[in-house]
Amino acid sequence: MGIEQKAADMGVVTTNLEMAVNWGRTNAMWPLLFGLACCAIEMMSAQASNYDLSRFGMELNRPSPRQSDLMIVAGRVSRKMAPVVRHLYDQMTDPKWVIAMGDCASCGGVYNNYAIVQGVDEIVPVDVYVAGCPPRPEALIDGIMMLHEKVKREKVIGTEEQDKPIWVMRANLIQVSMPDEKS
Amino acid sequence: MILMDNATVRQHLPAAFPQIQTNEFRGTLRIMVPREQLLEVARFLRDTPELRYIFLENLCGVDYLGREPRFEVVYHLLSFEYQHRVCLKVGVPENDPTVPSLTAMWPTANWQEREAYDMFGIVFSGHPSLQRILMPEDWEGHPQRKDVPLGYEEVAFTFNQDQIYAQKHFAKE
C-alpha cells in the first residue's frame, strides 16, 4: 500500500499540478461554434441528444470567443471569411485549441480554387484534423477525445509534441444503431 | 392568353433603332445592342407604352475567350404588364471593357454590375460605387475570366506531400 492510497483513505488526494490543471481543462472545454457549411449540421447533431456532446463538459456551444477555449472550424473558409476566423481566434483567451472539422477546413477538400482557403491551418494553428465529407458526429467526438488525450499530456513549460497536430482518420467508426420505427 | 409575343417587339424596335439586329433562341428574343446605344434601347424598352419592360431580371458577364469582342454582358428584361421576356446582349472588347451602367434605370442592376465587374473586370461607367462584391478587396485579377487557372494549389499525395508542405505557409500562434 503506497502513501497515495493511505492518504486517500484519510480523504486526501495527492496529485501534481499539471494533472490537476489538464483535468480541469479537458473536462470543461467551451467550444466556439464556427459552423460555415454542411459540416455544421453534423456538429449540431453531435451536440444534440443522440450523440450528446455534453458528456464531455461541452454544455455551452456559443459563438462568443471571449469565453471559449476550443474552436471547431466546421466547413470551408472562403478567402473573404479568413480574416474573420483569425480575428475570432485572436479574441479567444489562452489556452486555446482548434479542431479543423472536415476535408474543406483541413485542406480545402474538393474546392481547389480561388475562393476557398486551402486548409484553415494557413490562418490558425490546428491541433486536430478530422477527415470526412462531412465527418459523422462520432468522428467529431473522436477528434475531441483525441484532443483531450493531447491536452492531458501537456506540460506547463510546454513540449515539442504540443505543437504537432493529430489526424483523425478512422474508416470503421462504430455506428449508433437507431431503433427501427416499425418494430 | 398571349398578351405579347416576339413579333410585337420586332415591330416596334426597328422604327426607333433601324440598325439593331435581333434573333431568336429557344423562343427567347435576343437583341444585339451596340454599347453606345444601350441606354437608349433600354429606355425605349422600359418606357414605350406597348412594351413596358419595367423589371430587370438579371444581368451577367460572359467571357468568350478567343472571340471578338471577347466579353459580353447579358440582360434579361421582363414586362409584368404583357408577360413577356426579352434578352439584351452587349459585346465588350477586351482592350476597353466599358459598358454604361443601368443602375439609374433599374436599381437592381447595382449589385449585379458589381459582380460582373468583380468576376470579369467589366467596368460599368456611371455606377455609383463600383467595388468588388464577392472577392476580398485586395484580390488581384478577375477570377471568372477564362485565362485564370482553375486549380489554386497542387494536390498533395503521399509521394509529393513533403515538397508541397515545405513550400506551404502555415500559421503560427
mmCIF file with all atom_site columns, C-alpha atoms in Angstrom, chain A residues 79-80 86 89 94 96 107 112-115 118-119 121-125 129, chain B residues 119 133-136 139 143-144 150-153 155 168-173:
data_model
loop_
_atom_site.group_PDB
_atom_site.id
_atom_site.type_symbol
_atom_site.label_atom_id
_atom_site.label_alt_id
_atom_site.label_comp_id
_atom_site.label_asym_id
_atom_site.label_entity_id
_atom_site.label_seq_id
_atom_site.pdbx_PDB_ins_code
_atom_site.Cartn_x
_atom_site.Cartn_y
_atom_site.Cartn_z
_atom_site.occupancy
_atom_site.B_iso_or_equiv
_atom_site.pdbx_formal_charge
_atom_site.auth_seq_id
_atom_site.auth_comp_id
_atom_site.auth_asym_id
_atom_site.auth_atom_id
_atom_site.pdbx_PDB_model_num
ATOM 1  C CA . ARG A 1 79  ? -10.902 33.966 -48.531 1.00 0.00 ? 79  ARG A CA 1
ATOM 2  C CA . LYS A 1 80  ? -13.196 36.781 -47.534 1.00 0.00 ? 80  LYS A CA 1
ATOM 3  C CA . ARG A 1 86  ? -8.243  34.792 -37.465 1.00 0.00 ? 86  ARG A CA 1
ATOM 4  C CA . TYR A 1 89  ? -9.108  33.174 -32.856 1.00 0.00 ? 89  TYR A CA 1
ATOM 5  C CA . ASP A 1 94  ? -5.318  31.308 -23.742 1.00 0.00 ? 94  ASP A CA 1
ATOM 6  C CA . LYS A 1 96  ? -6.919  27.653 -26.852 1.00 0.00 ? 96  LYS A CA 1
ATOM 7  C CA . CYS A 1 107 ? -7.035  21.003 -46.765 1.00 0.00 ? 107 CYS A CA 1
ATOM 8  C CA . ASN A 1 112 ? -9.257  23.630 -55.049 1.00 0.00 ? 112 ASN A CA 1
ATOM 9  C CA . ASN A 1 113 ? -9.997  27.089 -56.422 1.00 0.00 ? 113 ASN A CA 1
ATOM 10 C CA . TYR A 1 114 ? -9.537  30.815 -55.984 1.00 0.00 ? 114 TYR A CA 1
ATOM 11 C CA . ALA A 1 115 ? -12.348 31.360 -53.492 1.00 0.00 ? 115 ALA A CA 1
ATOM 12 C CA . GLN A 1 118 ? -6.691  25.690 -48.830 1.00 0.00 ? 118 GLN A CA 1
ATOM 13 C CA . GLY A 1 119 ? -6.807  24.425 -45.278 1.00 0.00 ? 119 GLY A CA 1
ATOM 14 C CA . ASP A 1 121 ? -4.035  25.841 -40.991 1.00 0.00 ? 121 ASP A CA 1
ATOM 15 C CA . GLU A 1 122 ? -2.960  28.679 -43.281 1.00 0.00 ? 122 GLU A CA 1
ATOM 16 C CA . ILE A 1 123 ? -4.577  31.153 -40.894 1.00 0.00 ? 123 ILE A CA 1
ATOM 17 C CA . VAL A 1 124 ? -4.809  29.480 -37.444 1.00 0.00 ? 124 VAL A CA 1
ATOM 18 C CA . PRO A 1 125 ? -2.685  26.719 -35.866 1.00 0.00 ? 125 PRO A CA 1
ATOM 19 C CA . TYR A 1 129 ? -7.806  17.416 -38.171 1.00 0.00 ? 129 TYR A CA 1
ATOM 20 C CA . MET B 2 119 ? -15.644 38.425 -61.797 1.00 0.00 ? 119 MET B CA 1
ATOM 21 C CA . ILE B 2 133 ? -18.684 42.449 -54.067 1.00 0.00 ? 133 ILE B CA 1
ATOM 22 C CA . LEU B 2 134 ? -17.662 38.777 -53.651 1.00 0.00 ? 134 LEU B CA 1
ATOM 23 C CA . MET B 2 135 ? -13.880 38.644 -53.589 1.00 0.00 ? 135 MET B CA 1
ATOM 24 C CA . PRO B 2 136 ? -11.759 40.396 -50.939 1.00 0.00 ? 136 PRO B CA 1
ATOM 25 C CA . TRP B 2 139 ? -7.647  40.316 -54.539 1.00 0.00 ? 139 TRP B CA 1
ATOM 26 C CA . PRO B 2 143 ? -11.332 35.047 -61.222 1.00 0.00 ? 143 PRO B CA 1
ATOM 27 C CA . GLN B 2 144 ? -14.079 34.078 -63.690 1.00 0.00 ? 144 GLN B CA 1
ATOM 28 C CA . LEU B 2 150 ? -8.676  26.585 -62.497 1.00 0.00 ? 150 LEU B CA 1
ATOM 29 C CA . GLY B 2 151 ? -6.902  24.952 -59.548 1.00 0.00 ? 151 GLY B CA 1
ATOM 30 C CA . TYR B 2 152 ? -5.372  27.025 -56.796 1.00 0.00 ? 152 TYR B CA 1
ATOM 31 C CA . GLU B 2 153 ? -2.630  24.751 -55.442 1.00 0.00 ? 153 GLU B CA 1
ATOM 32 C CA . VAL B 2 155 ? -2.928  18.442 -54.868 1.00 0.00 ? 155 VAL B CA 1
ATOM 33 C CA . LYS B 2 168 ? 3.147   25.978 -47.989 1.00 0.00 ? 168 LYS B CA 1
ATOM 34 C CA . HIS B 2 169 ? 2.691   28.718 -45.439 1.00 0.00 ? 169 HIS B CA 1
ATOM 35 C CA . PHE B 2 170 ? 1.330   27.563 -42.082 1.00 0.00 ? 170 PHE B CA 1
ATOM 36 C CA . ALA B 2 171 ? 0.003   29.851 -39.393 1.00 0.00 ? 171 ALA B CA 1
ATOM 37 C CA . LYS B 2 172 ? 1.789   30.295 -36.114 1.00 0.00 ? 172 LYS B CA 1
ATOM 38 C CA . GLU B 2 173 ? 0.372   31.045 -32.695 1.00 0.00 ? 173 GLU B CA 1
#
